[in-house]
Coordinates of N, CA and C in Angstrom, one line a residue:
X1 N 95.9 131.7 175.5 CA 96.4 130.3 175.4 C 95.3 129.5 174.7
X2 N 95.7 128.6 173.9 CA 94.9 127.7 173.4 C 94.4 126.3 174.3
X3 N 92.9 126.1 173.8 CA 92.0 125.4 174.8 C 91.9 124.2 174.4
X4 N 92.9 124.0 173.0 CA 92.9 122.3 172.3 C 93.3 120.9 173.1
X5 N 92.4 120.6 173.2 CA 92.7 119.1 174.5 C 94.3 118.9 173.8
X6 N 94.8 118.1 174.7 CA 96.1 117.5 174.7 C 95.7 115.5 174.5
X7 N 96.5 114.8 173.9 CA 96.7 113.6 174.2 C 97.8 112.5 173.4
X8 N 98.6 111.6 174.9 CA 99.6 111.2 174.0 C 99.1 110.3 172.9
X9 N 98.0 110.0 173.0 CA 97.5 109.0 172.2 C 97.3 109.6 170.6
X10 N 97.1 110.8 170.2 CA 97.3 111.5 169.8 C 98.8 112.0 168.9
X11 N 99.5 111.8 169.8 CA 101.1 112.5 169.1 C 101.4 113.6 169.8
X12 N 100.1 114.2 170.3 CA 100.0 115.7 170.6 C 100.9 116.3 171.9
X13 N 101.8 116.8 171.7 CA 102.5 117.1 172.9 C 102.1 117.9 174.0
X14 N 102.3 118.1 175.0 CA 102.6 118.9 176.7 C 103.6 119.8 177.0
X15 N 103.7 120.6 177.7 CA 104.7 120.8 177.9 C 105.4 120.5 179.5
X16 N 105.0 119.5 179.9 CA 105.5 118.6 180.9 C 106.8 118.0 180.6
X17 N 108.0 117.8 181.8 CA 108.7 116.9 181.6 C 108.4 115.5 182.9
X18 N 108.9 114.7 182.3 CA 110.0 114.6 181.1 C 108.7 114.5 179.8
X19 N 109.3 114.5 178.6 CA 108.5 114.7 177.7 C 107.6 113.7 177.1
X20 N 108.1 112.3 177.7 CA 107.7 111.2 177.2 C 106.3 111.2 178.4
X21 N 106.1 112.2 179.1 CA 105.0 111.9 180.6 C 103.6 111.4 179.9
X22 N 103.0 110.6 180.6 CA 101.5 110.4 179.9 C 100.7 111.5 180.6
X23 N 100.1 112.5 180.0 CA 99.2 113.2 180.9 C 98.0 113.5 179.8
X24 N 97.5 112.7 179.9 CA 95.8 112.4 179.4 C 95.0 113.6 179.2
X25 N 94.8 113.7 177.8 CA 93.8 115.1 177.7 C 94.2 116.1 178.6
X26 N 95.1 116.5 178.0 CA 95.7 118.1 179.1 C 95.7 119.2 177.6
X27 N 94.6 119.6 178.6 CA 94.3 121.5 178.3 C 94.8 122.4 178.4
X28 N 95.4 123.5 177.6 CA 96.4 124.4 178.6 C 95.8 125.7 179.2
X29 N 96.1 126.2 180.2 CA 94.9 126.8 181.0 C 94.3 128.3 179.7
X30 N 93.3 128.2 179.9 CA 92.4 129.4 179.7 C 92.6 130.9 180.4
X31 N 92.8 130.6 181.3 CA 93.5 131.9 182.3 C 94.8 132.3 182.2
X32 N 94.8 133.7 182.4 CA 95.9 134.4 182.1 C 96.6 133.8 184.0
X33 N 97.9 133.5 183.8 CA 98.5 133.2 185.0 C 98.5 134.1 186.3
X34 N 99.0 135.1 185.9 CA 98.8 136.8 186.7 C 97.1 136.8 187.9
X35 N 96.0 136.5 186.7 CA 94.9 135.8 187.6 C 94.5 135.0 188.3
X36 N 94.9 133.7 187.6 CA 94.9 132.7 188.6 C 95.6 132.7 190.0
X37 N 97.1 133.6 189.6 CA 97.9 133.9 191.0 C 97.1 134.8 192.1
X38 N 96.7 135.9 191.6 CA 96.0 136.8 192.0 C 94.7 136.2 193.1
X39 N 93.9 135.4 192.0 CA 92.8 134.4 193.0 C 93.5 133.8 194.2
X40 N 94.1 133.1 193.6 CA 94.7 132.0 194.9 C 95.2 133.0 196.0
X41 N 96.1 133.6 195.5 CA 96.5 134.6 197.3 C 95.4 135.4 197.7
X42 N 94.6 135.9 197.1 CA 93.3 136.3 197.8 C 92.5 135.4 198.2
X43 N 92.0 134.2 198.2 CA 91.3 133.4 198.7 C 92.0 132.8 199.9
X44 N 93.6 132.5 199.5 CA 94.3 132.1 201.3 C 94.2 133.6 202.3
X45 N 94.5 134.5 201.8 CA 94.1 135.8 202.8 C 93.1 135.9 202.9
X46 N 91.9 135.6 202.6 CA 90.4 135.5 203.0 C 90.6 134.2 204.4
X47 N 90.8 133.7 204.2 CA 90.8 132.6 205.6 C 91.9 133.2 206.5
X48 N 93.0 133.0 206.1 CA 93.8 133.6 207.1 C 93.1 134.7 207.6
X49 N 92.8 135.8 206.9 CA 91.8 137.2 207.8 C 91.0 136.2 208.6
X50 N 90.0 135.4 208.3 CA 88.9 134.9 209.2 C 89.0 134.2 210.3
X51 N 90.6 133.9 210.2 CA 91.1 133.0 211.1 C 91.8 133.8 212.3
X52 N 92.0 134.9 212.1 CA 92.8 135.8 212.6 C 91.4 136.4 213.5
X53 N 90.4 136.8 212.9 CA 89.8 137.4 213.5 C 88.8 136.5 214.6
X54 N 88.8 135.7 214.3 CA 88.3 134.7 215.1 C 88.4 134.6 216.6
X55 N 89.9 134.2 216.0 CA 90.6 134.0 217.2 C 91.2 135.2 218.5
X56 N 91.4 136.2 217.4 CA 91.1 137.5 218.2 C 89.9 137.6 218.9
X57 N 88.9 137.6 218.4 CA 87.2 137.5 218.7 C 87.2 137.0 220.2
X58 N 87.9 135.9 220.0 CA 87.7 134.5 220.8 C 88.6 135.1 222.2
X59 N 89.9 136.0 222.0 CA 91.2 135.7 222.9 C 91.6 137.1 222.7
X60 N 91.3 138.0 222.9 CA 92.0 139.5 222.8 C 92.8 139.5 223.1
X61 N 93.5 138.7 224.4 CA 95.1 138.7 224.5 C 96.0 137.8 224.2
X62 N 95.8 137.4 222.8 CA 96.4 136.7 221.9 C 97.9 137.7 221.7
X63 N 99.1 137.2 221.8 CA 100.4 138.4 221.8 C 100.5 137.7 220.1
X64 N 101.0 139.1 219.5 CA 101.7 138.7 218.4 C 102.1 138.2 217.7
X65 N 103.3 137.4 218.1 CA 103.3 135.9 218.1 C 102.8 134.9 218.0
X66 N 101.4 135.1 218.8 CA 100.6 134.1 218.6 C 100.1 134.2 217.4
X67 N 99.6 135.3 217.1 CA 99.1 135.1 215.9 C 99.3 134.8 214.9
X68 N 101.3 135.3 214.8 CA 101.6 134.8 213.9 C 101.8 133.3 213.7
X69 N 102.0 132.7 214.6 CA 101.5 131.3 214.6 C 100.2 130.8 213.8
X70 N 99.3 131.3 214.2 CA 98.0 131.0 213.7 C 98.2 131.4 212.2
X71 N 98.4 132.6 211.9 CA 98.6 132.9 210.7 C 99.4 131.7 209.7
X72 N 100.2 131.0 209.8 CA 101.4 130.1 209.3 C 100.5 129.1 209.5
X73 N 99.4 128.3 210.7 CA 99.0 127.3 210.5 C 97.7 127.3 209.8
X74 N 96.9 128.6 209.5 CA 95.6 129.2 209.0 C 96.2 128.6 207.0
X75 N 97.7 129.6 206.9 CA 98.0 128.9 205.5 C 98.0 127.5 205.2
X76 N 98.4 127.0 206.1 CA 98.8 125.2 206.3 C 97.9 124.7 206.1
X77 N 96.5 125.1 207.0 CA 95.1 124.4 206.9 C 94.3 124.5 205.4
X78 N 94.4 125.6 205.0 CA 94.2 126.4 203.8 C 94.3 125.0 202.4
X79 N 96.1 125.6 202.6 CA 96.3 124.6 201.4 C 96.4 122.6 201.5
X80 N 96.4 122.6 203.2 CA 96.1 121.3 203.2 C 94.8 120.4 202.8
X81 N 93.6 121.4 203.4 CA 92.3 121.1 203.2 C 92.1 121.3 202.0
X82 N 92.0 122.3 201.4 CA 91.6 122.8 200.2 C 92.3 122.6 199.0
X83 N 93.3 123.2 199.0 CA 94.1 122.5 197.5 C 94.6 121.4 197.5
X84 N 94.8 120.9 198.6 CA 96.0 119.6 198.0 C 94.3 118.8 198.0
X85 N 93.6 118.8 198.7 CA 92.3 118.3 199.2 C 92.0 118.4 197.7
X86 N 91.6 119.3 196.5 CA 91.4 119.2 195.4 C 92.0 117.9 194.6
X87 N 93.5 118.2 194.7 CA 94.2 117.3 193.9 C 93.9 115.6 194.3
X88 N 93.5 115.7 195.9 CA 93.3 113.9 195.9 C 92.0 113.6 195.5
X89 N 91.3 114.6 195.5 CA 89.8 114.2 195.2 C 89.5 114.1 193.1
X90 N 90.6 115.0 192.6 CA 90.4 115.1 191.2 C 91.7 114.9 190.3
X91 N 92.5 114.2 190.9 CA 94.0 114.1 190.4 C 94.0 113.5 188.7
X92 N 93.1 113.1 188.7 CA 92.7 112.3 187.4 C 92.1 112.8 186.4
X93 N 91.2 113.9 186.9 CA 90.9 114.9 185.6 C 91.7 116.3 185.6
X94 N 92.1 116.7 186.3 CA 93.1 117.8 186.3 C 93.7 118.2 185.1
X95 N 94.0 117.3 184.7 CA 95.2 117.8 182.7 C 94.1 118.4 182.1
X96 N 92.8 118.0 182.3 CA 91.7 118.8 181.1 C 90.7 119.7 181.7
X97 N 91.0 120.3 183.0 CA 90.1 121.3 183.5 C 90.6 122.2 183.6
X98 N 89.3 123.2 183.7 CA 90.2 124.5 184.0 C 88.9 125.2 185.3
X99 N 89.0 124.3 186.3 CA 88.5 125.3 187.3 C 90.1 125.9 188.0
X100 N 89.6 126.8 188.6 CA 91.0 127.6 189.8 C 92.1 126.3 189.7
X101 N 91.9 125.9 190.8 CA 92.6 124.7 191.1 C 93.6 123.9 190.2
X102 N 93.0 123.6 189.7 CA 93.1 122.6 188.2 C 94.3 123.4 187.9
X103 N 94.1 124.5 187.3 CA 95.0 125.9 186.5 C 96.1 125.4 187.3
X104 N 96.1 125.9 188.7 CA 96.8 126.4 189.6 C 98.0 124.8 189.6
X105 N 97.3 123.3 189.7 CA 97.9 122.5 189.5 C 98.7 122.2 188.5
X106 N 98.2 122.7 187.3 CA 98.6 122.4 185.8 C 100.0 123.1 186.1
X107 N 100.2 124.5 186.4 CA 101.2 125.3 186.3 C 102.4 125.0 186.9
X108 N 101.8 124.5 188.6 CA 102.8 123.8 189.3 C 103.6 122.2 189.0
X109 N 102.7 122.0 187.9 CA 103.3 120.8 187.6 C 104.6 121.0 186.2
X110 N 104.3 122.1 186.3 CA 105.5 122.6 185.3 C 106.8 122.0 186.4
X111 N 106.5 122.5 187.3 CA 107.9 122.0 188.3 C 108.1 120.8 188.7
X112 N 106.5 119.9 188.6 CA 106.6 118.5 189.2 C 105.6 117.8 188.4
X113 N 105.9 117.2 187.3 CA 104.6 116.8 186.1 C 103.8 115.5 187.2
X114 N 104.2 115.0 188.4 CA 104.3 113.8 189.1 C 102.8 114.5 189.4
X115 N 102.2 115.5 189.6 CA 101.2 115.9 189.9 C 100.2 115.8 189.0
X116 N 100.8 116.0 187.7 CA 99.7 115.8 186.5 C 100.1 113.9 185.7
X117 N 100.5 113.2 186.4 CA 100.2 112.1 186.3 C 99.8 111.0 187.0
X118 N 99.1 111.4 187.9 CA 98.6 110.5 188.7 C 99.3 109.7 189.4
X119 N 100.9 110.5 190.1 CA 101.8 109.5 190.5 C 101.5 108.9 191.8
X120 N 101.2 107.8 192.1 CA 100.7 106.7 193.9 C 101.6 107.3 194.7
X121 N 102.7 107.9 194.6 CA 103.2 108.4 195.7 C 102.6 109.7 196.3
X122 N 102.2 110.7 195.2 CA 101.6 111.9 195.2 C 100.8 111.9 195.8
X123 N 100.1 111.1 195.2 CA 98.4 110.8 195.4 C 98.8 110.0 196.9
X124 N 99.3 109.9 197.4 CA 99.1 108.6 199.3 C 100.1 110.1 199.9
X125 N 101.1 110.7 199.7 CA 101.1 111.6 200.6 C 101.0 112.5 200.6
X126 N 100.1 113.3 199.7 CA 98.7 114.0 199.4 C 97.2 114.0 200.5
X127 N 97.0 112.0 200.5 CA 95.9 112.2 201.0 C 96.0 112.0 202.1
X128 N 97.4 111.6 202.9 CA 97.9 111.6 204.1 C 97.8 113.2 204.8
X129 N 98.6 113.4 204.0 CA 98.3 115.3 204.4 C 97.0 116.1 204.7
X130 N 95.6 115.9 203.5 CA 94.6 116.6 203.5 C 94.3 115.4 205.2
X131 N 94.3 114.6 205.4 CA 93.3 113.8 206.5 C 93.9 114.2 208.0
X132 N 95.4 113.8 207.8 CA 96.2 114.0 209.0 C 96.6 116.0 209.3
X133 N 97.4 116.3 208.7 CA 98.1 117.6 208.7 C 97.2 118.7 208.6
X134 N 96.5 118.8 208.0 CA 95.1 119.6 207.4 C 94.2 119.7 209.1
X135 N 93.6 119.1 209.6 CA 93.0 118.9 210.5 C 93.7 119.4 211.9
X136 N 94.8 118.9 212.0 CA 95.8 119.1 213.1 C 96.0 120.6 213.3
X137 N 96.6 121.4 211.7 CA 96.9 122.6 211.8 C 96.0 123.7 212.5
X138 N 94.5 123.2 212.0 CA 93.3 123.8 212.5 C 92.9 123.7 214.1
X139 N 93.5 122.6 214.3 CA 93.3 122.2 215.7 C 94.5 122.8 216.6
X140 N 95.3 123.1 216.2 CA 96.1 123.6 216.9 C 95.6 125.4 217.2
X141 N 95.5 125.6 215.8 CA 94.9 127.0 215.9 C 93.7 127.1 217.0
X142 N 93.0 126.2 217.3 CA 92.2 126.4 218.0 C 92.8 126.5 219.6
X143 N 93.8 125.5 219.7 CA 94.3 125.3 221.5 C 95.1 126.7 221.5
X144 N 96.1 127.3 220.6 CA 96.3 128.4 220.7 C 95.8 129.1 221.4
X145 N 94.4 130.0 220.3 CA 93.2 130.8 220.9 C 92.7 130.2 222.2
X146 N 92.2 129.0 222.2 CA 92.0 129.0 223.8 C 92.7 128.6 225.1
X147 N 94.3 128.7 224.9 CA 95.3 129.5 225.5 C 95.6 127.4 226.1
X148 N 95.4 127.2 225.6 CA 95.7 125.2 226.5 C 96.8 124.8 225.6
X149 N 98.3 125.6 226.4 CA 99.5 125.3 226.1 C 100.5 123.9 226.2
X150 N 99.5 123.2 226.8 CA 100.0 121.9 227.0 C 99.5 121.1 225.6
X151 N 98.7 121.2 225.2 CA 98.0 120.4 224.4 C 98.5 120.9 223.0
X152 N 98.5 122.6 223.2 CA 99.1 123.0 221.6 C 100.2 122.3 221.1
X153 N 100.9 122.4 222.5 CA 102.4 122.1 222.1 C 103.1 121.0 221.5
X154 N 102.2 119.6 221.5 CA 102.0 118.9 221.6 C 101.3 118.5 219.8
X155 N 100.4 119.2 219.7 CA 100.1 119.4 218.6 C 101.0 120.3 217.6
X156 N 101.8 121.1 217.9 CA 102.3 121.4 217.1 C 103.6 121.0 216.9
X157 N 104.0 120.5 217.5 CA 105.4 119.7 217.6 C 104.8 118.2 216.6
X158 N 104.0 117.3 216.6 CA 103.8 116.4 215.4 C 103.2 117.1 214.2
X159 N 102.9 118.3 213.9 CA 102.2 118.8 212.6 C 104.2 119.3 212.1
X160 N 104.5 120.2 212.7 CA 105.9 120.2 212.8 C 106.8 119.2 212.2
X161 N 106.5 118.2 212.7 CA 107.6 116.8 212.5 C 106.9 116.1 211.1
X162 N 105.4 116.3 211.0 CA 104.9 116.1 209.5 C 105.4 116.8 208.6
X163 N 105.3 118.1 208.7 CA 106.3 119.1 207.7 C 107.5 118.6 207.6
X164 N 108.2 118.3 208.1 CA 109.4 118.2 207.9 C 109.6 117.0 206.8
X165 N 109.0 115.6 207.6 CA 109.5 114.7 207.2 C 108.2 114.2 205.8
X166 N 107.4 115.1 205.5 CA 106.8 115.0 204.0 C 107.8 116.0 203.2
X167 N 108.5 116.8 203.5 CA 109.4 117.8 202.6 C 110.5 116.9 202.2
X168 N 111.1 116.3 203.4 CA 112.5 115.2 203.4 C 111.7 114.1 202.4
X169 N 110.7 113.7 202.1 CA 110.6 112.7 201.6 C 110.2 113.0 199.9
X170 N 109.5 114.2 199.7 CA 109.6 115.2 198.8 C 110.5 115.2 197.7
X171 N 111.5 116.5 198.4 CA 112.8 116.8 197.8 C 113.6 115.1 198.0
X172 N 113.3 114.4 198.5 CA 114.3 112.8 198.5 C 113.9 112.2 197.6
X173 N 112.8 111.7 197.1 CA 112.0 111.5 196.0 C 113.0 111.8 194.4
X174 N 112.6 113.0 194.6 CA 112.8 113.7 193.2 C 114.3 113.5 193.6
X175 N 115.4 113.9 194.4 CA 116.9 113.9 194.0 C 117.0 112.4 193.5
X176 N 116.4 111.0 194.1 CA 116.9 109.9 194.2 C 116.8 109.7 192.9
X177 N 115.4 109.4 192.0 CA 114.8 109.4 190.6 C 115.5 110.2 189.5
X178 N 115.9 111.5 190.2 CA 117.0 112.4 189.1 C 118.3 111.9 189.1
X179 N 118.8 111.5 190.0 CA 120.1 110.9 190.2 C 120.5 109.7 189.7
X180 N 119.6 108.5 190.2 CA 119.8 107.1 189.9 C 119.0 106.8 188.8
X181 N 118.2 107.4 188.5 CA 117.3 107.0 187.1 C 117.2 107.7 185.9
X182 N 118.1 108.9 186.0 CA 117.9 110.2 185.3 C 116.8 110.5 184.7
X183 N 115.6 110.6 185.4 CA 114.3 111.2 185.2 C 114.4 112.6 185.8
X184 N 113.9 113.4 184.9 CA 113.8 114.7 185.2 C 112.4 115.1 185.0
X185 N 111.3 116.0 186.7 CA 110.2 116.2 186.9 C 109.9 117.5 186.2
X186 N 111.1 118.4 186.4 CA 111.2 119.9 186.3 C 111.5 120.4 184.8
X187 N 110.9 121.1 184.3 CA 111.3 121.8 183.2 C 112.6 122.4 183.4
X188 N 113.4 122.6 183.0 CA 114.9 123.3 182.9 C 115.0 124.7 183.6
X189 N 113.6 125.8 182.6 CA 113.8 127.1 183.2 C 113.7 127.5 184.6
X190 N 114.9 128.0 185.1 CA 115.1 128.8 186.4 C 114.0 128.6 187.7
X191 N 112.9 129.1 186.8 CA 111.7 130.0 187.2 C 111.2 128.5 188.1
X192 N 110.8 127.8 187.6 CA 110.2 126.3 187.8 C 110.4 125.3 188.9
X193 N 112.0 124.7 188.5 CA 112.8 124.4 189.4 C 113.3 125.4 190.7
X194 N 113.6 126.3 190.7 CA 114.5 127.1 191.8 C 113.2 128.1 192.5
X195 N 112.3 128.2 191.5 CA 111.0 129.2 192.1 C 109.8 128.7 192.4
X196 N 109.7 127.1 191.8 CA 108.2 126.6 192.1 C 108.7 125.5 193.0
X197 N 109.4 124.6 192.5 CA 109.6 123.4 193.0 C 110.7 123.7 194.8
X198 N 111.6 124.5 194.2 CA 112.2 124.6 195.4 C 111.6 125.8 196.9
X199 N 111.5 127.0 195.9 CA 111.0 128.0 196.6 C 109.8 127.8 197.1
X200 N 109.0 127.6 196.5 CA 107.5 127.3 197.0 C 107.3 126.2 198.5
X201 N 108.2 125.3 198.2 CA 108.4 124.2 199.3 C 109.1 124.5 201.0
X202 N 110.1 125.6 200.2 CA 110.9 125.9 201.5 C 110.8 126.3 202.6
X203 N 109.5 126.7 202.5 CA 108.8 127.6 204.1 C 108.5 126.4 204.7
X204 N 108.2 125.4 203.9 CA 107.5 124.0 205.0 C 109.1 122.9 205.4
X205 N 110.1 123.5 204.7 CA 111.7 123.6 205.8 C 112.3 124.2 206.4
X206 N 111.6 125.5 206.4 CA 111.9 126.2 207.8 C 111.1 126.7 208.6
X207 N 110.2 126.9 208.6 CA 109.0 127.6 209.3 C 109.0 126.2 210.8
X208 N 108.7 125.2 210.4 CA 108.7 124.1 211.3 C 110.0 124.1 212.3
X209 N 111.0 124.2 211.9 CA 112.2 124.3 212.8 C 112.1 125.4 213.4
X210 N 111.5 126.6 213.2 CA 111.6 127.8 214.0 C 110.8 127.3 214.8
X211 N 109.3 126.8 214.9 CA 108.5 126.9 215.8 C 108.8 125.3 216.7
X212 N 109.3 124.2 216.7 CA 110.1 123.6 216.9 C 110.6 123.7 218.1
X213 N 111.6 124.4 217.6 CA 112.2 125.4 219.0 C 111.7 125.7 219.8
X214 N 110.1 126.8 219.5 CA 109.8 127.3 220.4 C 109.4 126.6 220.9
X215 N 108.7 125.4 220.7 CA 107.8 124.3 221.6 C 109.0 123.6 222.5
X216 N 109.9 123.3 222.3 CA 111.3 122.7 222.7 C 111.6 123.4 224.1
X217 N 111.6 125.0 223.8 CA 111.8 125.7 224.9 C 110.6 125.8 225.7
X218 N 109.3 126.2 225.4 CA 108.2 126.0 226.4 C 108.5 124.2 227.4
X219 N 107.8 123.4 226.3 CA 108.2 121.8 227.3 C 108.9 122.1 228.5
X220 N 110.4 122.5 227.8 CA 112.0 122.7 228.9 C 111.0 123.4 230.1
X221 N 110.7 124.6 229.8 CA 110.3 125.8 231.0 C 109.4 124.8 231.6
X222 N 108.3 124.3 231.3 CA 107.5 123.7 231.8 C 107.9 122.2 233.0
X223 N 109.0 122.1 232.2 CA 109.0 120.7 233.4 C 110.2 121.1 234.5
X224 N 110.7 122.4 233.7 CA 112.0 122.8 234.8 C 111.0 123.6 236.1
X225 N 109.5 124.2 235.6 CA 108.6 124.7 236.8 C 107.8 123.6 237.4
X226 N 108.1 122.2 236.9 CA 107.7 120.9 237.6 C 108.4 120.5 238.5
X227 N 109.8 120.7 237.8 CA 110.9 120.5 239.1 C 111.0 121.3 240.5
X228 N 110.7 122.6 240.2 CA 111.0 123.3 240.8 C 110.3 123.4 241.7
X229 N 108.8 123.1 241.3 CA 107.9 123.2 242.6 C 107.5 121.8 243.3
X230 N 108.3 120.5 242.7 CA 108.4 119.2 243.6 C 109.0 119.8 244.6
X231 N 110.4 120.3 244.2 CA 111.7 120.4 245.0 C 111.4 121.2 246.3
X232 N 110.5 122.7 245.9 CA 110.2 123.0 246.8 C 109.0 122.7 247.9
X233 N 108.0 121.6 247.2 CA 107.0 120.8 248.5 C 108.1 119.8 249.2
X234 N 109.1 119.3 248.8 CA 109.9 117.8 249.4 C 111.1 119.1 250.5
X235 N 111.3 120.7 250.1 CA 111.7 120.8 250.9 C 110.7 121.5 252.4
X236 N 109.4 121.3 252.2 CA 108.9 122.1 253.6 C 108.3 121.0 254.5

């Protein structure tokens, strides 16, 4: 790939849509894609392992389940802290770097250029996410491992209802602006829209509803064993 700065000031085109996007000095990555992907999933399976083992460390009778929980909120902390944490700290030089990150942003802005232009909505629930969601996930991971189910639950039921309702406001975003303004974020090809923008997003619309539930059903058990042992001191 060629490393010739980009700029509209210039004439010089992007391959961002919509095409008219201002994205200031944008470089196109130096890295073969294949590696950059490569990096990135080995650096979240580096934490997730550390997280896993930790907590194992910490809780040998951690079931399964649990972990896999931890696992899902280990990714969540991952990319809340750290990548999106990149983008609010660097959102502004992004189009002309090429550390990891950067790449990794440039590419996914194929699906959403709103990342490579410094869009205020981006950027505020971006840094909502790294401050709020980012911290929570990790904290949850911790009441997990040290088995304080009252508190997890609790915590994971608002990190939960964060996911949901940054996805709902997400995907709402982009339908309303493509609809009513006919602004288009997404490059056309398949791959972009249906594989970056859609797929990529979709675990943080369902993953939350599964566990959701489970917190739903614990609560229930828990106050139905509140009832149950009023019922039975009011009967002796």
């Amino acid at each position: 790939m060629s490393s010739t700065p980009y700029s509209p000031l210039d004439g010089i085109s992007h391959p961002y849509y919509p095409p008219d996007a201002t994205v200031p000095f944008y470089t196109a990555n130096t890295t073969p894609l294949l590696t950059i992907l490569l990096s990135f999933a080995g650096l979240i399976s580096l934490f997730v392992l550390i997280c896993l083992t930790l907590s194992r460390y910490a809780n040998p009778k951690l079931q399964q389940s649990d972990l896999a929980v931890i696992a899902w909120f280990a990714v969540c902390g991952f990319l809340h802290l750290f990548f999106e944490g990149y983008f609010v700290l660097n959102h502004k030089t992004i189009p002309s770097s090429q550390y990891l990150f950067a790449q990794l942003w440039k590419e996914y802005g194929l699906s959403d250029s709103r990342y490579l232009t410094a869009d205020p909505f981006m950027v505020w629930i971006e840094t909502l996410t790294v401050l709020i969601w980012g911290p929570l996930s990790l904290l949850t991971i911790y009441l997990i491992t040290t088995n304080q189910h009252a508190l997890r639950h609790i915590t994971q039921v608002v990190v939960c209802i964060g996911h949901l309702y940054g996805v709902a406001l997400y995907y709402g975003t982009c339908h309303y602006i493509e609809k009513y303004r006919g602004l288009q974020y997404s490059r056309p090809e398949w791959v972009y829209y249906w594989g970056y923008y859609a797929g990529m997003n979709a675990p943080w619309a369902v993953v939350p509803v599964l566990l959701l539930w489970g917190s739903v059903k614990a609560i229930k058990r828990a106050f139905r064993a509140v009832q149950e042992d009023d019922i039975a001191k009011k009967g002796l």
